Amino acid sequence: MKNELIKTPREVNKMIGASKIGLPVFVATFAAISLAYAGGQQEDMKPNACKGPTLCNTRPNVDSNDFFFDAGFLLEQARVTGTMFGYLLNNNAAQGASAESAVGQRPSFNVDWGLTVAAGRHFQHDDWDLVFSFDWLSSTGNSKTNTEYGQTFVPVNLRSDGVVNGTTNLLYTTNANSTLKVNYYMLDAVIGRGSYLGGCSSITPHFGLKAAWMGYKNTVKLTGGNVPAGTVYYLVKNDSFWGVGPDVGIDAMFGMSEGLSIFIDNSAGILLGYSSINDHSWSNFNASGLTMTYNESGIPMMSPTLKMYLGIMYERSVYYGCQNLRVKGGWDTAFYFNQFMNAYILNEIAQPGSGVSNPRFHTAENNTFSLTGLRIDVCWDF
């Protein structure tokens, strides 16, 4: 049998010729596969020209110093719980008849303007973003009550016995006006990194510190009824809160077409701080009218907070691709627990021999403050 492992010179020459043809074919095949793979990578390119299946950062592809600035406005309504200052009592148009219904009265807020600004820095190392943001809004709620025939207004949260002129009790009035002014300040410092999950969707986990300051001033004016003509009885409540604490969240973006996307930003935090209460009531009758002041400061307080911003964003490169603009708009809401502390005055213990109550107090610490409405801002990367 012929040994097939031993090649003749003719067979060796044929193999060499075949290899000269096969090598270029192999190289061409490898090049075609490489181009096909590169084409797949090209199809997986993100809007900022980042390539790859995962963990591509969401930073705009601009030739810059990686700073960005954000400015916009808030058009939102404030809402505060625990603000009832009295109730309308219906006597069925007959004095002394049993009350059929009582309607609570509290100030309501209109939509007011606010301001939002932010500034940040992008770091090339792992593509982290450091952002400082600030929100401010001032809003005033009002309620005015004028009783009709058969109605009386019963104020709450104030001393009632002998407060008008030293002897007259304040049990009901015919007119009441409540004004609640709220000033809101919020400062965030967070660090996060955005990553694409696919060609159009991304998430941005972030964490940092949140600080907030809230000031409340509630002024109640009462006239008529037990209050003598020409006399006004006042109740002024000053309440404030400040706190700072950790804040975490995750933002998401879903692209719809070139430059246009839906986004949702979420965060939750715990603020550790202090509240204070200063309530003062008096009448302008004369010096014999009884006044009362309740003070409490440095009250340790923990306020959980939630925030969400949902809307539509449009972005595009400008100035020959060296800068980037983003316009965002949508529904924004912020929610704070343990706000607007109240000192309730209870006339429970009679002072012997005087006929005047010796009031007792307790505070309510579980009210809430929130903002909700429209937010629009513009971000400039440069």
CSV table of C-alpha atoms in Angstrom, one decimal:
chain,number,residue,atom,x,y,z
A,1,MET,CA,0.0,0.0,0.0
A,2,LYS,CA,1.2,3.5,-0.9
A,3,ASN,CA,2.1,5.6,2.1
A,4,GLU,CA,-0.1,8.7,1.8
A,5,LEU,CA,2.0,10.7,4.3
A,6,ILE,CA,4.8,10.8,1.8
A,7,LYS,CA,4.2,13.4,-0.9
A,8,THR,CA,5.8,13.5,-4.3
A,9,PRO,CA,7.4,16.7,-5.5
A,10,ARG,CA,4.5,17.2,-7.9
A,11,GLU,CA,2.0,16.9,-5.1
A,12,VAL,CA,3.9,19.3,-2.9
A,13,ASN,CA,3.9,21.9,-5.7
A,14,LYS,CA,0.1,21.5,-6.1
A,15,MET,CA,-0.4,22.1,-2.4
A,16,ILE,CA,1.7,25.3,-2.5
A,17,GLY,CA,-0.3,26.5,-5.4
A,18,ALA,CA,-3.5,25.8,-3.5
A,19,SER,CA,-2.3,27.7,-0.5
A,20,LYS,CA,-1.5,30.7,-2.6
A,21,ILE,CA,-5.1,30.8,-3.7
A,22,GLY,CA,-6.6,29.9,-0.3
A,23,LEU,CA,-4.8,32.5,1.8
A,24,PRO,CA,-6.3,35.5,-0.1
A,25,VAL,CA,-9.7,33.8,0.1
A,26,PHE,CA,-9.3,33.4,3.9
A,27,VAL,CA,-8.1,37.0,4.3
A,28,ALA,CA,-11.1,38.3,2.3
A,29,THR,CA,-13.5,36.2,4.3
A,30,PHE,CA,-12.1,37.5,7.6
A,31,ALA,CA,-12.3,41.0,6.3
A,32,ALA,CA,-15.9,40.6,5.3
A,33,ILE,CA,-16.8,39.2,8.8
A,34,SER,CA,-15.0,42.1,10.4
A,35,LEU,CA,-16.9,44.6,8.3
A,36,ALA,CA,-20.1,42.9,9.1
A,37,TYR,CA,-19.3,43.1,12.8
A,38,ALA,CA,-18.3,46.7,12.5
A,39,GLY,CA,-21.6,47.4,10.7
A,40,GLY,CA,-23.4,45.8,13.7
A,41,GLN,CA,-21.5,48.1,16.0
A,42,GLN,CA,-22.4,51.0,13.8
A,43,GLU,CA,-26.1,50.1,14.1
A,44,ASP,CA,-25.7,50.0,17.9
A,45,MET,CA,-24.2,53.5,18.1
A,46,LYS,CA,-25.9,55.7,20.7
A,47,PRO,CA,-27.2,59.2,20.1
A,48,ASN,CA,-23.9,60.6,21.5
A,49,ALA,CA,-21.8,58.4,19.2
A,50,CYS,CA,-20.9,56.0,22.0
A,51,LYS,CA,-20.6,52.4,20.7
A,52,GLY,CA,-21.2,49.2,22.5
A,53,PRO,CA,-24.0,47.0,23.8
A,54,THR,CA,-24.0,48.2,27.5
A,55,LEU,CA,-22.6,50.9,29.9
A,56,CYS,CA,-22.2,53.6,27.2
A,57,ASN,CA,-22.4,56.9,29.1
A,58,THR,CA,-25.2,59.4,28.3
A,59,ARG,CA,-23.0,62.4,28.2
A,60,PRO,CA,-23.5,64.5,25.0
A,61,ASN,CA,-20.7,64.2,22.6
A,62,VAL,CA,-19.3,67.7,22.7
A,63,ASP,CA,-15.7,69.0,22.4
A,64,SER,CA,-15.8,71.1,25.6
A,65,ASN,CA,-14.7,71.6,29.2
A,66,ASP,CA,-17.6,69.4,30.3
A,67,PHE,CA,-19.5,72.0,32.3
A,68,PHE,CA,-23.2,72.4,32.2
A,69,PHE,CA,-25.8,75.0,33.4
A,70,ASP,CA,-29.6,74.6,33.8
A,71,ALA,CA,-32.2,77.4,34.3
A,72,GLY,CA,-35.9,77.3,34.3
A,73,PHE,CA,-39.2,78.2,36.0
A,74,LEU,CA,-41.8,76.5,38.2
A,75,LEU,CA,-45.5,77.1,37.8
A,76,GLU,CA,-46.9,75.1,40.7
A,77,GLN,CA,-49.5,75.0,43.4
A,78,ALA,CA,-48.6,74.6,47.1
A,79,ARG,CA,-50.7,72.4,49.4
A,80,VAL,CA,-50.4,72.3,53.2
A,81,THR,CA,-52.4,70.1,55.5
A,82,GLY,CA,-53.6,71.0,59.0
A,83,THR,CA,-54.6,74.5,58.0
A,84,MET,CA,-58.3,74.6,59.1
A,85,PHE,CA,-58.9,77.8,61.1
A,86,GLY,CA,-62.6,77.3,61.9
A,87,TYR,CA,-65.9,76.0,60.6
A,88,LEU,CA,-69.3,77.4,59.4
A,89,LEU,CA,-72.2,76.2,61.6
A,90,ASN,CA,-75.6,76.1,60.0
A,91,ASN,CA,-78.6,76.6,62.4
A,92,ASN,CA,-81.2,76.0,59.7
A,93,ALA,CA,-82.0,79.8,59.7
A,94,ALA,CA,-83.4,79.6,63.2
A,95,GLN,CA,-81.4,80.8,66.2
A,96,GLY,CA,-80.9,78.1,68.8
A,97,ALA,CA,-81.9,75.2,66.5
A,98,SER,CA,-79.8,72.1,66.3
A,99,ALA,CA,-76.9,72.4,63.9
A,100,GLU,CA,-77.5,70.3,60.7
A,101,SER,CA,-74.1,70.7,59.1
A,102,ALA,CA,-70.7,72.2,59.7
A,103,VAL,CA,-68.3,73.1,56.9
A,104,GLY,CA,-64.6,73.4,57.6
A,105,GLN,CA,-62.7,76.4,56.3
A,106,ARG,CA,-59.1,76.5,55.2
A,107,PRO,CA,-56.9,78.7,52.9
A,108,SER,CA,-56.5,77.6,49.3
A,109,PHE,CA,-53.5,78.3,47.1
A,110,ASN,CA,-53.4,79.6,43.6
A,111,VAL,CA,-50.7,78.5,41.1
A,112,ASP,CA,-47.6,80.6,41.6
A,113,TRP,CA,-44.2,81.1,39.8
A,114,GLY,CA,-40.9,79.8,41.1
A,115,LEU,CA,-37.3,79.4,40.0
A,116,THR,CA,-35.1,76.4,39.4
A,117,VAL,CA,-31.4,76.6,38.5
A,118,ALA,CA,-28.6,74.0,38.4
A,119,ALA,CA,-24.9,73.8,37.6
A,120,GLY,CA,-22.6,70.8,37.3
A,121,ARG,CA,-19.3,69.3,36.1
A,122,HIS,CA,-18.7,66.1,34.1
A,123,PHE,CA,-15.7,64.1,35.1
A,124,GLN,CA,-13.9,62.0,32.4
A,125,HIS,CA,-13.0,59.3,34.9
A,126,ASP,CA,-15.9,56.8,34.7
A,127,ASP,CA,-18.1,59.6,33.3
A,128,TRP,CA,-19.5,60.8,36.6
A,129,ASP,CA,-21.6,64.0,36.8
A,130,LEU,CA,-21.7,66.2,39.9
A,131,VAL,CA,-24.8,68.5,40.0
A,132,PHE,CA,-25.9,71.3,42.3
A,133,SER,CA,-29.5,72.3,41.9
A,134,PHE,CA,-31.7,74.9,43.7
A,135,ASP,CA,-35.5,75.4,43.7
A,136,TRP,CA,-37.4,78.4,45.1
A,137,LEU,CA,-41.1,79.2,45.3
A,138,SER,CA,-43.2,81.6,47.4
A,139,SER,CA,-46.9,81.2,47.5
A,140,THR,CA,-49.9,82.6,49.5
A,141,GLY,CA,-53.2,80.9,50.3
A,142,ASN,CA,-56.3,82.8,51.2
A,143,SER,CA,-59.8,82.1,52.6
A,144,LYS,CA,-62.4,84.7,53.4
A,145,THR,CA,-65.6,83.8,55.2
A,146,ASN,CA,-68.7,86.0,55.5
A,147,THR,CA,-71.6,84.4,57.2
A,148,GLU,CA,-75.2,84.5,56.0
A,149,TYR,CA,-78.5,84.5,57.9
A,150,GLY,CA,-78.6,81.5,60.2
A,151,GLN,CA,-74.9,80.9,60.1
A,152,THR,CA,-72.1,81.4,62.6
A,153,PHE,CA,-68.4,81.0,62.2
A,154,VAL,CA,-66.6,79.1,65.0
A,155,PRO,CA,-62.8,79.7,65.2
A,156,VAL,CA,-60.5,76.9,66.3
A,157,ASN,CA,-57.0,76.7,67.7
A,158,LEU,CA,-57.2,79.7,69.9
A,159,ARG,CA,-58.1,80.6,73.5
A,160,SER,CA,-61.7,81.5,73.8
A,161,ASP,CA,-62.5,82.7,77.3
A,162,GLY,CA,-62.1,86.3,78.2
A,163,VAL,CA,-59.7,87.2,75.4
A,164,VAL,CA,-61.5,90.1,73.7
A,165,ASN,CA,-61.5,92.7,76.5
A,166,GLY,CA,-60.7,90.6,79.6
A,167,THR,CA,-64.3,89.4,80.1
A,168,THR,CA,-65.9,88.8,76.8
A,169,ASN,CA,-65.6,85.2,75.5
A,170,LEU,CA,-64.8,84.6,71.8
A,171,LEU,CA,-67.2,81.7,70.9
A,172,TYR,CA,-68.2,82.7,67.4
A,173,THR,CA,-67.8,85.5,64.8
A,174,THR,CA,-69.6,86.5,61.7
A,175,ASN,CA,-66.5,87.2,59.5
A,176,ALA,CA,-63.1,85.5,59.3
A,177,ASN,CA,-60.1,85.9,57.0
A,178,SER,CA,-57.1,83.5,56.9
A,179,THR,CA,-53.8,84.1,54.9
A,180,LEU,CA,-51.1,81.5,54.8
A,181,LYS,CA,-47.8,82.5,53.2
A,182,VAL,CA,-45.2,79.8,52.4
A,183,ASN,CA,-41.6,80.2,51.4
A,184,TYR,CA,-39.8,77.1,50.0
A,185,TYR,CA,-36.1,76.7,49.4
A,186,MET,CA,-34.4,73.4,48.3
A,187,LEU,CA,-30.7,72.6,47.5
A,188,ASP,CA,-29.5,69.3,46.1
A,189,ALA,CA,-25.9,68.1,45.6
A,190,VAL,CA,-25.8,64.8,43.9
A,191,ILE,CA,-23.4,62.6,41.9
A,192,GLY,CA,-24.5,60.1,39.3
A,193,ARG,CA,-23.6,58.3,36.1
A,194,GLY,CA,-26.0,57.7,33.1
A,195,SER,CA,-25.7,54.5,31.1
A,196,TYR,CA,-27.5,53.4,28.0
A,197,LEU,CA,-29.4,50.2,28.2
A,198,GLY,CA,-29.9,50.1,24.4
A,199,GLY,CA,-29.8,52.4,21.5
A,200,CYS,CA,-32.5,54.7,22.9
A,201,SER,CA,-33.1,54.1,26.6
A,202,SER,CA,-30.9,54.9,29.5
A,203,ILE,CA,-30.9,55.1,33.3
A,204,THR,CA,-29.0,57.3,35.7
A,205,PRO,CA,-28.7,56.2,39.4
A,206,HIS,CA,-27.6,59.1,41.7
A,207,PHE,CA,-27.0,59.8,45.3
A,208,GLY,CA,-26.1,62.8,47.4
A,209,LEU,CA,-27.3,65.3,50.0
A,210,LYS,CA,-30.6,67.3,50.1
A,211,ALA,CA,-31.2,70.4,52.2
A,212,ALA,CA,-34.6,72.3,52.5
A,213,TRP,CA,-36.0,75.3,54.3
A,214,MET,CA,-39.7,76.1,54.7
A,215,GLY,CA,-41.2,79.1,56.4
A,216,TYR,CA,-45.0,79.4,57.1
A,217,LYS,CA,-46.8,82.5,58.3
A,218,ASN,CA,-50.6,82.1,59.0
A,219,THR,CA,-52.6,85.2,59.9
A,220,VAL,CA,-56.2,84.9,61.0
A,221,LYS,CA,-58.5,88.0,61.4
A,222,LEU,CA,-61.8,87.6,63.2
A,223,THR,CA,-64.6,90.3,63.4
A,224,GLY,CA,-68.3,90.4,64.3
A,225,GLY,CA,-70.2,88.0,66.6
A,226,ASN,CA,-68.6,88.1,70.1
A,227,VAL,CA,-66.0,90.6,68.8
A,228,PRO,CA,-67.2,94.1,69.5
A,229,ALA,CA,-67.8,96.5,66.6
A,230,GLY,CA,-64.6,98.1,65.4
A,231,THR,CA,-62.5,95.4,67.1
A,232,VAL,CA,-60.4,92.8,65.3
A,233,TYR,CA,-59.1,89.7,66.9
A,234,TYR,CA,-55.8,88.4,65.5
A,235,LEU,CA,-54.1,85.0,65.5
A,236,VAL,CA,-50.6,84.9,63.9
A,237,LYS,CA,-48.8,81.6,63.6
A,238,ASN,CA,-45.1,81.5,62.5
A,239,ASP,CA,-43.7,78.1,61.8
A,240,SER,CA,-40.4,77.1,60.2
A,241,PHE,CA,-38.4,74.0,59.4
A,242,TRP,CA,-34.9,73.3,58.1
A,243,GLY,CA,-33.2,70.0,57.5
A,244,VAL,CA,-30.5,68.2,55.6
A,245,GLY,CA,-29.9,64.5,54.8
A,246,PRO,CA,-29.2,61.8,52.3
A,247,ASP,CA,-31.0,61.7,49.0
A,248,VAL,CA,-31.0,58.8,46.4
A,249,GLY,CA,-32.8,58.2,43.2
A,250,ILE,CA,-32.8,56.9,39.6
A,251,ASP,CA,-33.7,58.8,36.4
A,252,ALA,CA,-34.7,57.1,33.1
A,253,MET,CA,-35.0,58.3,29.5
A,254,PHE,CA,-36.7,56.7,26.5
A,255,GLY,CA,-35.9,58.0,23.1
A,256,MET,CA,-38.8,58.4,20.6
A,257,SER,CA,-37.0,59.9,17.6
A,258,GLU,CA,-33.9,61.8,16.8
A,259,GLY,CA,-33.4,64.4,19.6
A,260,LEU,CA,-36.8,63.7,21.2
A,261,SER,CA,-37.4,61.6,24.3
A,262,ILE,CA,-39.6,60.9,27.3
A,263,PHE,CA,-37.9,61.2,30.7
A,264,ILE,CA,-38.7,60.6,34.4
A,265,ASP,CA,-36.6,61.7,37.3
A,266,ASN,CA,-37.2,60.3,40.8
A,267,SER,CA,-35.6,60.8,44.2
A,268,ALA,CA,-36.3,60.1,47.9
A,269,GLY,CA,-34.6,61.5,50.9
A,270,ILE,CA,-34.6,61.8,54.7
A,271,LEU,CA,-34.1,65.3,56.2
A,272,LEU,CA,-32.9,65.6,59.7
A,273,GLY,CA,-33.4,69.1,61.2
A,274,TYR,CA,-35.4,71.3,63.5
A,275,SER,CA,-38.8,73.1,63.6
A,276,SER,CA,-40.0,76.1,65.6
A,277,ILE,CA,-43.4,77.4,66.5
A,278,ASN,CA,-44.4,81.0,67.5
A,279,ASP,CA,-48.1,81.6,67.9
A,280,HIS,CA,-49.4,85.0,69.1
A,281,SER,CA,-53.1,86.0,69.6
A,282,TRP,CA,-54.5,89.4,70.6
A,283,SER,CA,-57.3,91.9,70.0
A,284,ASN,CA,-57.0,95.6,69.3
A,285,PHE,CA,-59.8,96.5,71.7
A,286,ASN,CA,-57.7,98.0,74.5
A,287,ALA,CA,-54.9,97.1,76.9
A,288,SER,CA,-57.2,95.0,79.0
A,289,GLY,CA,-57.7,92.5,76.1
A,290,LEU,CA,-55.8,89.3,76.9
A,291,THR,CA,-52.9,88.2,74.7
A,292,MET,CA,-51.3,84.9,74.5
A,293,THR,CA,-48.0,83.8,73.0
A,294,TYR,CA,-46.8,80.2,72.6
A,295,ASN,CA,-43.2,79.6,71.7
A,296,GLU,CA,-41.3,76.4,71.0
A,297,SER,CA,-38.0,76.2,69.2
A,298,GLY,CA,-35.3,73.6,68.4
A,299,ILE,CA,-37.8,70.8,68.0
A,300,PRO,CA,-35.9,67.8,66.6
A,301,MET,CA,-37.6,66.7,63.4
A,302,MET,CA,-37.2,64.0,60.7
A,303,SER,CA,-38.9,64.8,57.4
A,304,PRO,CA,-39.1,62.1,54.7
A,305,THR,CA,-39.3,63.6,51.2
A,306,LEU,CA,-40.2,62.5,47.7
A,307,LYS,CA,-39.7,64.2,44.3
A,308,MET,CA,-40.7,63.3,40.7
A,309,TYR,CA,-40.3,65.1,37.4
A,310,LEU,CA,-42.0,63.5,34.3
A,311,GLY,CA,-42.0,65.0,30.9
A,312,ILE,CA,-40.6,65.4,27.3
A,313,MET,CA,-37.1,66.5,26.4
A,314,TYR,CA,-35.6,67.7,23.1
A,315,GLU,CA,-31.8,68.1,22.6
A,316,ARG,CA,-29.4,68.9,19.8
A,317,SER,CA,-25.8,69.9,19.3
A,318,VAL,CA,-25.0,73.5,18.4
A,319,TYR,CA,-22.0,75.7,17.6
A,320,TYR,CA,-20.4,73.1,15.2
A,321,GLY,CA,-20.9,70.2,17.7
A,322,CYS,CA,-19.0,71.9,20.5
A,323,GLN,CA,-22.0,72.6,22.7
A,324,ASN,CA,-25.3,70.9,23.4
A,325,LEU,CA,-28.8,72.3,24.3
A,326,ARG,CA,-31.6,70.4,26.1
A,327,VAL,CA,-35.1,71.7,26.7
A,328,LYS,CA,-37.2,69.8,29.2
A,329,GLY,CA,-40.8,70.3,30.3
A,330,GLY,CA,-43.4,68.4,32.2
A,331,TRP,CA,-45.1,67.7,35.5
A,332,ASP,CA,-43.1,68.2,38.6
A,333,THR,CA,-44.0,67.4,42.2
A,334,ALA,CA,-42.3,67.5,45.6
A,335,PHE,CA,-43.7,66.1,48.9
A,336,TYR,CA,-42.5,66.7,52.5
A,337,PHE,CA,-43.8,65.0,55.6
A,338,ASN,CA,-43.8,66.4,59.1
A,339,GLN,CA,-44.4,70.1,58.2
A,340,PHE,CA,-46.4,73.1,59.5
A,341,MET,CA,-46.5,72.2,63.1
A,342,ASN,CA,-49.5,73.5,65.0
A,343,ALA,CA,-49.9,74.4,68.7
A,344,TYR,CA,-53.5,73.7,69.6
A,345,ILE,CA,-55.0,75.6,72.6
A,346,LEU,CA,-57.5,73.6,74.7
A,347,ASN,CA,-59.7,75.4,77.3
A,348,GLU,CA,-60.1,72.4,79.5
A,349,ILE,CA,-59.2,73.4,83.1
A,350,ALA,CA,-61.2,76.0,84.9
A,351,GLN,CA,-59.3,78.5,87.0
A,352,PRO,CA,-61.2,78.6,90.4
A,353,GLY,CA,-62.9,81.9,91.2
A,354,SER,CA,-62.2,83.8,88.0
A,355,GLY,CA,-64.4,82.1,85.4
A,356,VAL,CA,-61.4,82.1,83.0
A,357,SER,CA,-60.0,78.9,81.7
A,358,ASN,CA,-56.4,77.9,82.2
A,359,PRO,CA,-55.5,76.7,78.7
A,360,ARG,CA,-53.6,73.6,77.9
A,361,PHE,CA,-51.6,73.0,74.7
A,362,HIS,CA,-50.5,70.2,72.4
A,363,THR,CA,-48.7,70.2,69.2
A,364,ALA,CA,-49.4,68.4,65.9
A,365,GLU,CA,-46.3,67.3,64.0
A,366,ASN,CA,-47.7,65.1,61.2
A,367,ASN,CA,-48.8,67.7,58.6
A,368,THR,CA,-47.5,67.7,55.1
A,369,PHE,CA,-46.3,70.3,52.5
A,370,SER,CA,-46.2,69.6,48.8
A,371,LEU,CA,-45.8,71.4,45.4
A,372,THR,CA,-47.2,70.2,42.1
A,373,GLY,CA,-47.4,71.7,38.7
A,374,LEU,CA,-45.5,72.6,35.5
A,375,ARG,CA,-41.7,72.8,35.2
A,376,ILE,CA,-39.7,73.9,32.2
A,377,ASP,CA,-36.0,74.3,32.1
A,378,VAL,CA,-33.1,74.6,29.6
A,379,CYS,CA,-29.7,72.9,30.0
A,380,TRP,CA,-26.6,74.1,28.2
A,381,ASP,CA,-23.5,71.8,28.0
A,382,PHE,CA,-20.3,73.6,27.1
